[in-house]
Amino acid sequence: MSMESTMDNEIPWNLFRDFPAPSTLPMLQRLHQDSPSAFLKALTFLADGSRIEERREAYGETGLLEYFLETQATATEQEVRRECLRAIANACADTGKLISYALDNNRDRATSSRYFRAILGNLTHETTIHVALACLYNVSLDYDPAQHALRENALFLKLIALLDDPVLRQGGFSYAELSSVLHHITGLLSFAVEEYDVDQSPDSVLKTLFRYVVQGDPATEEIISLRGAVVVHLMHDRFKRLLFDQDLFETFLVSILRSFGYTGISRTELPDAFTLETPLDEDLEDIESTQVSLIASLRDLSSSQMFFEAYPFESAITSKCFSWLGSENPSLQLISCCILSNYARAKEEWAHSLVVAHNSHLRLVQLCTPTLDSRIALAALEFLLQLARPPGNRVRICKHEFLEMMSSIWLKTSIDSGELIRTQYASVAVLLGLICDCPQAIQQLVAHRALNTARAGFIGPDSHLQSLMLCFIRSNDRKVKLEIAKVIVEISKTLARLVPVSNGLQDDSVATSPNLDLLWQECLSVDPAFVRPIELLVSQTEDLGMQAQGYFTLVILARQKLGVMMVRDVLLHRSVFESLVYAVSKQSLRRPDGNPSSERIGPAQWAAIQRSVHENARCLVRDIVECKDIQLSPEWMEILSDLSLGRFDDVSRLVTRAMPLLVDGSSTTTGAIYTE
């Protein structure tokens, strides 16, 4: 019998199998000197025992953990280092049962700079790589000193290099081991990247990340995390350029599609449609978060000059996008909207071609149905907004089908309020772009809705303008209301530029068609609530630029026969009159405290806005006083005359004089608007 066998029989193995005793460490040190095989066997017992949570505190208090840390830093045998790392990883694992101070004490020992660097050194060896990663992960999870040490030691670079290392890719790991390695790498990436400048990553990093993202299970936590690393890199200009220089943009598209669950996709041959093979039920919140980030990166990348140089308009990528736009797959629709809308934004001639040659707007109308995915509707509306930029597109877009779709959004009340607000705001923004300098679009907006026979039983607003006004009344969102108010401003300004009016207001081009005068009358008579959004503009004080636009619009309306009646009634609203008095007197024309928009305006521009509010308000009062088409009570005429001529000493007294004549809000708006 050999000496080692004799010693093995004499060793009290229970010292290593059972709860650590005071004599455990001395015996382990003795074995280290006398018997390498017995020493490794004892280490294995201790590493196995470290999985028992009740023993972990004792490992730290008896000096065993310190010994493991020292040994993994100095031992030359890979098996010895592996067992030491196993014991360290378990002793520092937060499973919720170890007392927090004991856990932090163990982690503090492991974070010692000499030991920590030695643990990092084990990442280069096939035998120890997976346990070294687990050790680093357990030490760093929710422990700031260790995470700081990771960043100090540039772990981010080491992990990126590791993903591309043959040791990992060709190391003969089992599937479970490889999954564990990826889990710990991606977890450590999230710890190490927070304060790390990713510009130091190698040029090959995108190829490395895509290798895993495109081939791995799209629903796993590890692949989700690696997609996040792709997004982080693509926030930097260097990697945006590398994406195109290395011909990786279509691979990036594949990674987006796989994030939506589409598998079996070839990077070199993007087909027209994909099959959703794996439902993404797990980690849904993380999956959706990375999808949002990837789409944001796509919007950014496809708006760059680098993209247009790599993929000119009418290239293979646009052909593919047209095909995707017509598909029934929401993710393909979303991607195509993002890319094609950036072409439309880049050049008006491309936007014109997208409407005239490709009829993209017709498909977008179908995608804006509120019952569909709100992300698709919002992307389609953004695309329509860009298509509305060329004046020649506006009449083509603003047809019956388009306005019916818009009305359905404005009248919608049954979808999630957050989605409803975003969709309604985007739809009104599109309308605002379409009606600018386009009286034909305005005419479609106010025209009687020609409902087809299939909808003969439909009961609703007679015009799309009425649908818009109903949206204004129903909505509780200030941004939506203000955007609708901008539409009324733009309608008034557009018609004022085209229609000669008796008082000589802005006659930029003499109208050649009498229909324009009729169009004014249709706008003012089709809905008695037409002026209500302007009340909001002149009453609010957060944005004096919009307040000035509101007063300017009231001046325009006051110079129309029907409009002046509306304006007369509006001035009797308490909030409007108070705002008017302060605007004429200049007493309220100051920067609102804490208003970010005002802080971005320079002194000269701010002074110009103040002057515009004051002059437009004075012009409005003067026009009302001098108008012969309306009758004012003697008391009201006297108050307005005093305001126009500045015959008052105190603003508050003038407001007090008017109080008996004033009413709340919209109570003087005559007529009825459709309600359900």
XYZ file of C-alpha atoms in Angstrom:
676
model
C 0.000 0.000 0.000
C 1.387 3.440 -0.965
C 2.200 6.178 1.516
C -0.590 8.357 0.010
C -3.120 5.568 0.499
C -2.008 5.111 4.090
C -2.341 8.857 4.721
C -5.756 8.905 3.032
C -7.020 6.335 5.498
C -5.676 8.360 8.418
C -7.204 11.696 7.359
C -10.275 12.777 9.387
C -12.382 13.588 6.317
C -15.303 14.650 8.492
C -13.365 17.893 9.126
C -14.028 18.776 5.470
C -17.398 17.133 4.956
C -19.080 18.597 8.030
C -19.485 22.058 9.524
C -16.042 23.762 9.668
C -14.207 23.252 12.965
C -11.249 25.195 14.434
C -8.965 22.376 13.296
C -10.227 22.322 9.695
C -7.887 25.001 8.362
C -4.711 23.628 10.054
C -5.446 20.166 8.663
C -6.048 21.626 5.184
C -2.719 23.463 5.343
C -0.980 20.239 6.381
C -2.484 18.362 3.436
C -1.356 21.141 1.118
C 2.209 20.402 2.185
C 2.069 16.602 2.381
C -0.419 15.212 -0.163
C -1.558 17.054 -3.333
C -4.259 14.483 -4.093
C -5.647 14.519 -0.553
C -5.490 18.308 -0.586
C -7.564 18.456 -3.791
C -10.034 15.964 -2.337
C -10.405 18.080 0.826
C -10.901 21.220 -1.278
C -13.646 19.463 -3.227
C -15.427 18.508 -0.001
C -15.173 22.092 1.254
C -16.352 23.534 -2.078
C -19.334 21.173 -2.014
C -20.049 22.155 1.577
C -20.008 25.853 0.688
C -23.310 25.312 -1.094
C -24.901 24.838 2.333
C -25.860 28.340 3.396
C -25.422 27.738 7.134
C -21.690 27.115 6.636
C -20.819 30.246 4.665
C -20.393 32.560 7.635
C -18.087 30.000 9.285
C -15.929 29.874 6.143
C -15.224 33.547 6.625
C -14.763 33.461 10.408
C -12.438 30.414 10.496
C -10.081 31.823 7.868
C -11.021 29.245 5.238
C -12.261 31.877 2.780
C -9.030 33.852 3.129
C -7.099 30.639 2.498
C -9.134 29.882 -0.641
C -8.478 33.398 -1.913
C -4.748 33.089 -1.287
C -4.535 29.643 -2.857
C -6.418 30.565 -6.058
C -3.990 33.445 -6.450
C -0.827 31.341 -6.035
C -1.605 27.749 -7.040
C -0.355 26.480 -10.377
C -2.721 23.502 -10.600
C -5.923 24.397 -12.479
C -7.988 21.858 -10.523
C -6.939 23.414 -7.212
C -7.815 26.897 -8.405
C -11.166 25.681 -9.723
C -12.206 24.200 -6.351
C -11.056 27.327 -4.504
C -13.094 29.495 -6.859
C -16.134 27.273 -6.328
C -15.878 27.749 -2.586
C -15.377 31.531 -2.942
C -18.345 31.856 -5.313
C -20.666 30.013 -2.948
C -19.417 31.799 0.174
C -20.228 35.155 -1.493
C -23.591 34.161 -2.992
C -26.582 36.193 -1.860
C -29.403 33.679 -1.548
C -31.311 35.746 0.981
C -30.577 33.611 4.046
C -27.033 34.600 5.021
C -26.965 37.522 7.471
C -26.109 40.644 5.478
C -23.073 41.686 7.521
C -21.574 38.188 7.198
C -22.165 38.220 3.432
C -20.588 41.678 3.103
C -17.604 40.552 5.191
C -17.039 37.622 2.838
C -17.395 39.850 -0.226
C -15.075 42.429 1.286
C -12.368 39.780 1.664
C -12.813 38.717 -1.967
C -12.649 42.304 -3.220
C -9.100 42.795 -1.909
C -7.185 44.075 -4.935
C -4.598 41.258 -5.060
C -7.178 38.508 -4.769
C -9.600 40.212 -7.150
C -7.002 40.541 -9.911
C -6.140 36.870 -9.455
C -9.803 35.896 -9.885
C -9.872 37.932 -13.095
C -6.777 36.075 -14.266
C -8.692 32.801 -14.183
C -10.892 34.009 -17.060
C -8.198 32.932 -19.540
C -8.186 29.244 -18.613
C -10.703 26.742 -19.939
C -10.767 24.789 -16.660
C -11.563 27.791 -14.489
C -13.410 30.217 -16.760
C -16.948 29.251 -15.776
C -16.277 29.183 -12.017
C -14.278 32.441 -12.194
C -17.241 34.128 -13.878
C -19.640 32.746 -11.268
C -17.291 33.935 -8.541
C -17.086 37.483 -9.957
C -20.847 37.581 -10.470
C -21.691 36.467 -6.933
C -19.165 38.831 -5.370
C -20.461 41.802 -7.405
C -24.228 41.289 -7.334
C -25.719 44.232 -5.412
C -22.296 45.005 -3.895
C -20.954 48.398 -4.996
C -17.287 47.985 -3.904
C -16.953 44.899 -6.088
C -18.692 46.570 -9.040
C -16.326 49.514 -8.679
C -13.411 47.060 -8.720
C -14.789 45.517 -11.925
C -14.758 48.879 -13.647
C -11.311 49.759 -12.301
C -9.936 46.547 -13.782
C -11.564 47.177 -17.195
C -13.635 44.015 -16.934
C -15.862 45.244 -19.744
C -13.026 44.833 -22.241
C -12.134 41.420 -20.837
C -15.719 40.214 -21.147
C -16.079 41.454 -24.721
C -12.805 39.753 -25.615
C -13.994 36.616 -23.856
C -17.126 36.437 -26.000
C -14.830 36.232 -29.038
C -12.307 33.872 -27.426
C -11.899 30.352 -28.887
C -11.722 29.087 -25.294
C -15.421 29.935 -25.007
C -16.534 29.208 -28.547
C -14.580 25.958 -29.003
C -13.929 24.909 -25.413
C -16.094 21.836 -25.376
C -18.496 23.185 -22.764
C -21.763 21.418 -22.210
C -24.933 23.326 -23.079
C -25.621 23.922 -19.380
C -22.073 25.190 -18.788
C -22.200 27.469 -21.831
C -25.569 28.856 -20.728
C -24.131 29.522 -17.274
C -21.101 31.247 -18.776
C -23.275 33.509 -20.933
C -25.553 34.241 -17.979
C -22.647 35.417 -15.858
C -20.954 37.332 -18.687
C -24.095 39.281 -19.478
C -24.775 39.925 -15.808
C -21.231 41.203 -15.312
C -21.545 43.357 -18.431
C -24.427 45.193 -16.783
C -22.250 45.811 -13.701
C -19.173 46.864 -15.656
C -20.608 49.068 -18.411
C -22.324 51.717 -16.286
C -19.339 54.063 -16.028
C -17.237 52.566 -18.763
C -16.415 54.374 -21.975
C -17.429 51.849 -24.612
C -15.368 53.751 -27.175
C -12.469 51.638 -25.876
C -14.137 48.466 -27.129
C -12.388 46.782 -30.068
C -13.564 47.328 -33.624
C -14.771 43.734 -33.716
C -17.212 44.146 -30.823
C -20.358 44.472 -32.964
C -19.548 41.337 -34.941
C -18.917 39.512 -31.679
C -22.184 40.626 -30.113
C -24.216 39.923 -33.249
C -22.795 36.385 -33.391
C -24.646 35.590 -30.176
C -27.664 37.852 -30.676
C -28.514 36.465 -34.118
C -27.946 32.805 -33.238
C -29.149 32.548 -29.633
C -32.635 32.017 -28.249
C -34.146 35.529 -28.486
C -36.166 35.137 -25.286
C -33.324 34.255 -22.916
C -32.076 36.734 -20.360
C -28.542 36.439 -21.754
C -29.459 37.330 -25.338
C -31.691 40.159 -24.134
C -28.714 41.553 -22.225
C -26.395 41.233 -25.229
C -28.933 43.090 -27.370
C -28.721 45.820 -24.742
C -24.934 45.878 -25.188
C -25.451 46.355 -28.935
C -27.682 49.357 -28.240
C -25.138 50.874 -25.831
C -22.399 50.658 -28.456
C -24.594 52.101 -31.201
C -25.104 55.228 -29.120
C -21.486 56.125 -30.009
C -20.543 57.611 -33.382
C -17.551 55.320 -33.834
C -19.666 52.192 -33.742
C -22.363 53.707 -35.939
C -19.687 54.172 -38.583
C -18.311 50.666 -37.994
C -21.799 49.194 -38.422
C -21.906 50.482 -41.986
C -18.199 50.024 -42.742
C -18.428 46.366 -41.704
C -21.696 45.847 -43.620
C -23.617 44.951 -40.469
C -26.786 47.015 -40.887
C -28.852 44.132 -42.250
C -27.513 41.934 -39.445
C -28.781 44.616 -37.086
C -32.206 44.319 -38.735
C -32.103 40.570 -38.154
C -31.338 41.149 -34.474
C -34.395 43.411 -34.220
C -36.607 40.850 -35.911
C -35.321 38.115 -33.622
C -36.121 40.293 -30.625
C -39.740 40.061 -31.798
C -39.432 36.275 -31.876
C -38.734 35.606 -35.552
C -36.213 32.785 -35.974
C -34.575 31.057 -38.889
C -33.684 34.383 -40.506
C -30.786 34.730 -42.929
C -28.748 37.906 -42.738
C -27.810 37.681 -46.410
C -31.319 37.100 -47.691
C -33.990 38.923 -45.758
C -37.270 37.339 -46.924
C -40.594 39.090 -47.261
C -42.180 37.414 -44.243
C -41.206 35.312 -41.275
C -42.853 32.730 -39.059
C -43.044 33.361 -35.345
C -41.669 30.058 -34.062
C -41.114 30.817 -30.387
C -43.690 32.789 -28.381
C -42.001 35.316 -26.153
C -43.955 34.878 -22.935
C -41.075 35.000 -20.456
C -39.290 38.164 -19.386
C -41.841 40.143 -21.390
C -40.985 43.462 -19.746
C -37.255 43.106 -20.479
C -37.972 41.938 -24.016
C -40.228 44.914 -24.750
C -37.693 47.290 -23.211
C -34.922 46.060 -25.510
C -37.297 46.177 -28.480
C -37.983 49.847 -27.755
C -34.239 50.522 -27.489
C -33.475 48.658 -30.716
C -36.188 50.536 -32.619
C -34.843 53.829 -31.236
C -31.382 52.839 -32.515
C -32.898 51.956 -35.890
C -34.547 55.382 -36.118
C -31.235 57.032 -35.308
C -29.131 54.929 -37.680
C -31.514 55.143 -40.640
C -31.624 58.934 -40.367
C -27.844 59.300 -40.717
C -25.948 60.320 -43.816
C -23.979 57.074 -43.461
C -27.194 55.137 -44.001
C -28.199 57.097 -47.102
C -24.712 56.612 -48.563
C -24.879 52.871 -47.953
C -28.524 52.509 -49.026
C -29.600 55.175 -51.542
C -33.282 55.728 -52.169
C -34.811 53.080 -54.473
C -32.117 50.596 -53.384
C -32.731 46.988 -52.364
C -33.461 48.024 -48.791
C -36.300 50.349 -49.832
C -37.777 47.618 -52.020
C -37.697 45.311 -49.031
C -39.320 47.984 -46.865
C -42.160 48.442 -49.363
C -42.747 44.693 -49.199
C -42.679 44.736 -45.396
C -45.030 47.709 -45.265
C -47.612 45.642 -47.114
C -47.151 42.563 -44.937
C -49.327 41.493 -42.028
C -46.399 41.211 -39.590
C -46.420 44.130 -37.117
C -42.655 44.050 -36.566
C -42.001 44.273 -40.311
C -44.484 47.130 -40.578
C -42.775 48.938 -37.705
C -39.291 48.587 -39.183
C -40.417 49.714 -42.636
C -42.186 52.783 -41.205
C -39.051 53.767 -39.296
C -36.762 53.461 -42.311
C -39.043 54.898 -44.995
C -40.084 57.870 -42.847
C -36.408 58.802 -42.550
C -36.098 58.767 -46.337
C -39.125 61.082 -46.451
C -37.559 63.375 -43.848
C -34.201 63.502 -45.644
C -35.388 64.884 -48.997
C -38.693 66.293 -50.184
C -38.237 64.672 -53.584
C -38.062 61.273 -51.875
C -41.143 62.090 -49.819
C -42.930 63.098 -53.026
C -41.938 59.828 -54.710
C -43.145 57.800 -51.732
C -46.612 59.277 -52.271
C -46.827 59.661 -56.045
C -44.889 56.601 -57.221
C -45.414 54.194 -54.338
C -48.736 55.274 -52.763
C -47.250 54.646 -49.323
C -49.827 56.903 -47.707
C -52.661 54.540 -48.649
C -51.090 51.668 -46.733
C -50.316 53.948 -43.780
C -53.990 54.867 -43.494
C -54.735 51.168 -42.980
C -52.008 50.856 -40.332
C -53.337 53.783 -38.292
C -56.507 51.999 -37.244
C -56.713 52.530 -33.463
C -57.596 48.881 -32.832
C -54.144 47.797 -34.011
C -50.857 47.917 -32.085
C -50.380 51.522 -30.976
C -46.658 51.295 -31.800
C -47.530 50.638 -35.432
C -50.095 53.441 -35.495
C -47.605 55.913 -34.022
C -44.880 54.870 -36.473
C -47.329 55.191 -39.380
C -48.425 58.646 -38.196
C -44.798 59.757 -37.931
C -44.296 58.531 -41.506
C -47.381 60.469 -42.645
C -46.059 63.584 -40.904
C -42.900 63.412 -43.017
C -44.885 62.724 -46.189
C -46.917 65.885 -45.529
C -43.850 68.120 -45.812
C -43.874 68.592 -49.613
C -46.828 70.867 -50.501
C -47.622 68.698 -53.523
C -48.333 65.693 -51.313
C -50.912 67.317 -49.068
C -53.922 67.207 -51.376
C -53.118 63.606 -52.367
C -52.981 62.498 -48.736
C -55.913 64.469 -47.339
C -58.650 62.386 -48.939
C -61.824 60.797 -47.601
C -60.198 57.548 -46.401
C -57.438 59.406 -44.602
C -59.810 61.763 -42.804
C -62.153 58.920 -41.859
C -59.186 57.202 -40.233
C -58.250 60.425 -38.423
C -61.805 60.911 -37.184
C -61.844 57.367 -35.846
C -58.748 58.224 -33.783
C -60.185 61.522 -32.544
C -63.462 59.887 -31.521
C -61.856 56.831 -29.940
C -62.361 56.376 -26.201
C -61.986 52.635 -25.587
C -58.222 52.091 -25.675
C -55.661 52.615 -22.931
C -55.528 56.297 -22.027
C -51.760 56.569 -22.455
C -51.893 55.072 -25.925
C -54.933 57.195 -26.778
C -53.177 60.418 -25.816
C -50.050 59.607 -27.818
C -52.020 58.503 -30.862
C -54.376 61.477 -30.825
C -51.514 63.921 -30.381
C -49.596 62.382 -33.297
C -52.678 62.397 -35.534
C -53.381 66.075 -34.850
C -49.718 66.871 -35.579
C -50.104 65.179 -38.978
C -53.234 67.218 -39.701
C -51.382 70.389 -38.752
C -48.732 69.607 -41.361
C -51.308 68.839 -44.040
C -53.438 71.984 -43.758
C -50.515 74.428 -43.780
C -50.988 76.588 -46.902
C -53.380 73.984 -48.304
C -56.971 75.274 -48.522
C -57.976 72.101 -50.384
C -57.110 70.065 -47.276
C -59.102 72.498 -45.149
C -62.034 72.103 -47.518
C -61.918 68.325 -47.041
C -61.800 68.832 -43.279
C -64.984 70.900 -43.144
C -66.893 69.075 -45.890
C -69.901 66.922 -45.031
C -68.792 63.330 -44.386
C -69.819 61.135 -47.325
C -70.562 57.901 -45.493
C -70.889 54.808 -47.663
C -73.915 52.541 -47.646
C -72.200 49.979 -45.434
C -72.138 52.601 -42.720
C -75.602 53.978 -43.327
C -76.512 53.447 -39.693
C -73.557 55.483 -38.479
C -74.422 58.417 -36.239
C -71.695 60.914 -35.579
C -70.223 64.308 -36.395
C -71.204 65.681 -39.788
C -67.657 66.808 -40.584
C -64.128 65.841 -39.652
C -63.681 69.284 -38.128
C -66.512 68.442 -35.746
C -64.709 65.198 -34.864
C -61.629 67.252 -34.064
C -63.613 69.657 -31.899
C -65.179 66.747 -30.063
C -61.693 65.384 -29.391
C -60.762 68.784 -27.939
C -63.776 68.751 -25.629
C -63.317 65.152 -24.496
C -59.577 65.097 -24.023
C -58.081 65.759 -20.621
C -54.575 66.049 -22.003
C -53.214 69.568 -22.327
C -50.746 68.685 -25.091
C -53.531 67.283 -27.270
C -55.689 70.352 -26.676
C -52.838 72.739 -27.504
C -52.050 70.831 -30.694
C -55.695 71.123 -31.777
C -55.524 74.834 -31.010
C -52.528 75.081 -33.350
C -54.678 73.516 -36.085
C -57.299 76.257 -35.671
C -54.527 78.867 -35.764
C -53.131 77.374 -38.971
C -56.557 77.177 -40.628
C -57.146 80.841 -39.860
C -53.696 81.959 -41.008
C -53.859 79.908 -44.206
C -57.239 81.297 -45.201
C -56.267 84.839 -44.184
C -53.277 84.681 -46.526
C -55.494 83.572 -49.386
C -58.732 85.485 -48.867
C -58.820 89.282 -49.200
C -60.686 90.724 -46.232
C -62.340 94.086 -45.869
C -60.024 95.439 -43.196
C -56.868 94.701 -45.148
C -55.414 91.979 -42.944
C -52.520 90.059 -44.561
C -53.434 89.919 -48.209
C -50.370 88.056 -49.487
C -52.100 86.771 -52.601
C -55.422 87.839 -54.012
C -57.738 84.872 -54.266
C -58.808 83.896 -57.758
C -61.599 81.561 -56.643
C -64.782 82.739 -54.894
C -64.852 79.328 -53.198
C -62.269 80.583 -50.731
C -64.726 83.090 -49.295
C -67.241 80.283 -49.055
C -64.643 78.118 -47.327
C -64.263 80.763 -44.610
C -67.968 80.661 -43.999
C -67.985 76.864 -43.907
C -65.223 76.812 -41.295
C -67.013 79.272 -39.056
C -70.486 77.816 -39.439
C -69.758 74.095 -39.485
C -68.994 74.008 -35.782
C -69.852 76.583 -33.122
C -66.958 75.263 -31.018
C -64.428 76.374 -33.661
C -63.076 79.137 -31.444
C -62.868 77.165 -28.188
C -59.280 75.973 -28.659
C -58.205 79.593 -29.119
C -59.647 80.382 -25.693
C -57.115 77.949 -24.281
C -54.233 79.638 -26.088
C -55.007 83.151 -24.903
C -55.843 82.053 -21.348
C -52.648 80.099 -20.707
C -49.453 81.923 -19.703
C -46.859 79.132 -19.892
C -46.096 79.817 -23.565
C -46.431 83.480 -24.513
C -45.498 82.681 -28.102
C -48.628 80.569 -28.433
C -50.625 83.215 -26.584
C -49.538 85.740 -29.212
C -50.667 83.314 -31.929
C -54.008 82.983 -30.168
C -54.620 86.736 -30.136
C -53.526 86.975 -33.769
C -56.080 84.288 -34.665
C -58.832 86.159 -32.818
C -57.927 89.253 -34.838
C -58.325 87.242 -38.047
C -61.664 85.828 -36.921
C -62.911 89.238 -35.796
C -62.575 90.429 -39.387
C -65.053 87.830 -40.636
C -68.795 88.370 -40.270
C -69.461 85.078 -38.508
C -66.126 85.123 -36.756
C -66.653 88.464 -35.063
C -69.761 87.118 -33.332
C -67.720 84.244 -31.933
C -64.954 86.562 -30.779
C -67.450 88.887 -29.111
C -68.788 85.966 -27.078
C -65.312 84.661 -26.269
C -64.252 87.987 -24.759
C -67.047 87.622 -22.216
C -65.324 84.561 -20.750
C -63.705 85.496 -17.478
C -60.345 83.806 -18.111
C -60.065 85.283 -21.608
C -60.926 88.822 -20.545
C -58.508 88.753 -17.614
C -55.742 87.530 -19.920
C -56.640 90.221 -22.462
C -56.509 93.031 -19.901
C -53.106 91.965 -18.629
C -51.782 91.522 -22.179
C -52.899 95.012 -23.226
C -51.453 96.524 -20.043
C -48.213 94.449 -20.338
C -48.466 93.588 -16.657
C -48.361 89.803 -17.143
C -45.703 89.720 -19.839
C -42.867 88.230 -17.808
C -41.029 84.943 -17.894
C -43.004 82.265 -16.035
C -40.925 80.975 -13.133
C -39.394 77.578 -13.794
C -40.679 77.366 -17.361
C -37.981 75.438 -19.304
C -39.225 76.683 -22.684
C -38.834 80.313 -21.649
C -35.342 79.690 -20.302
C -34.197 78.625 -23.786
C -35.297 81.947 -25.304
C -32.793 84.783 -25.510
C -33.574 88.311 -24.249
C -34.134 89.760 -27.737
C -36.503 86.990 -28.779
C -38.348 87.216 -25.471
C -38.831 90.967 -25.940
C -40.209 90.331 -29.435
C -42.715 87.804 -28.051
C -43.821 90.257 -25.370
C -44.317 92.942 -27.994
C -46.286 90.562 -30.219
C -48.671 89.580 -27.397
C -49.245 93.218 -26.473
C -49.774 94.488 -30.026
C -52.052 91.619 -31.084
C -54.178 92.044 -27.951
C -54.484 95.811 -28.521
C -55.379 95.240 -32.181
C -58.104 92.793 -31.164
C -59.723 95.212 -28.707
C -59.579 98.060 -31.205
C -61.159 95.960 -33.970
C -64.013 94.859 -31.707
C -64.709 98.419 -30.568
C -64.683 99.745 -34.151
C -66.640 96.862 -35.706
C -70.042 97.888 -37.107
C -71.334 94.327 -37.531
C -72.003 93.635 -33.853
C -73.974 95.258 -31.077
C -72.339 95.731 -27.679
C -74.075 96.811 -24.495
C -73.188 100.362 -23.369
C -71.405 99.003 -20.276
C -69.346 96.545 -22.298
C -68.528 99.124 -24.969
C -67.305 101.527 -22.296
C -65.051 98.915 -20.688
C -63.542 97.843 -24.029
C -63.056 101.470 -25.089
C -61.260 102.261 -21.836
C -59.075 99.197 -22.355
C -58.315 100.146 -25.969
C -57.390 103.743 -25.090
C -55.620 102.914 -21.839
C -58.150 104.863 -19.744
C -57.658 102.953 -16.524
C -55.324 103.311 -13.556
C -55.480 99.803 -12.156
C -55.881 96.493 -14.004
C -57.681 94.747 -11.156
C -60.257 97.553 -10.936
C -61.012 97.253 -14.642
C -61.488 93.499 -14.271
C -63.744 94.101 -11.256
C -65.875 96.531 -13.299
C -66.348 93.858 -15.952
C -67.168 91.026 -13.559
C -70.986 91.412 -13.679
C -70.828 90.998 -17.467
C -68.446 88.015 -17.554
C -69.250 84.300 -17.544
C -67.291 81.123 -16.984
C -65.527 79.260 -19.799
C -67.569 77.989 -22.695
C -71.047 78.766 -21.406
C -71.698 81.393 -24.076
C -70.780 79.134 -26.969
C -74.014 78.748 -28.869
C -75.174 75.787 -30.875
C -74.584 72.113 -30.168
C -71.824 69.714 -30.983
C -72.455 66.003 -31.504
C -72.185 63.958 -28.311
C -72.669 60.263 -27.718
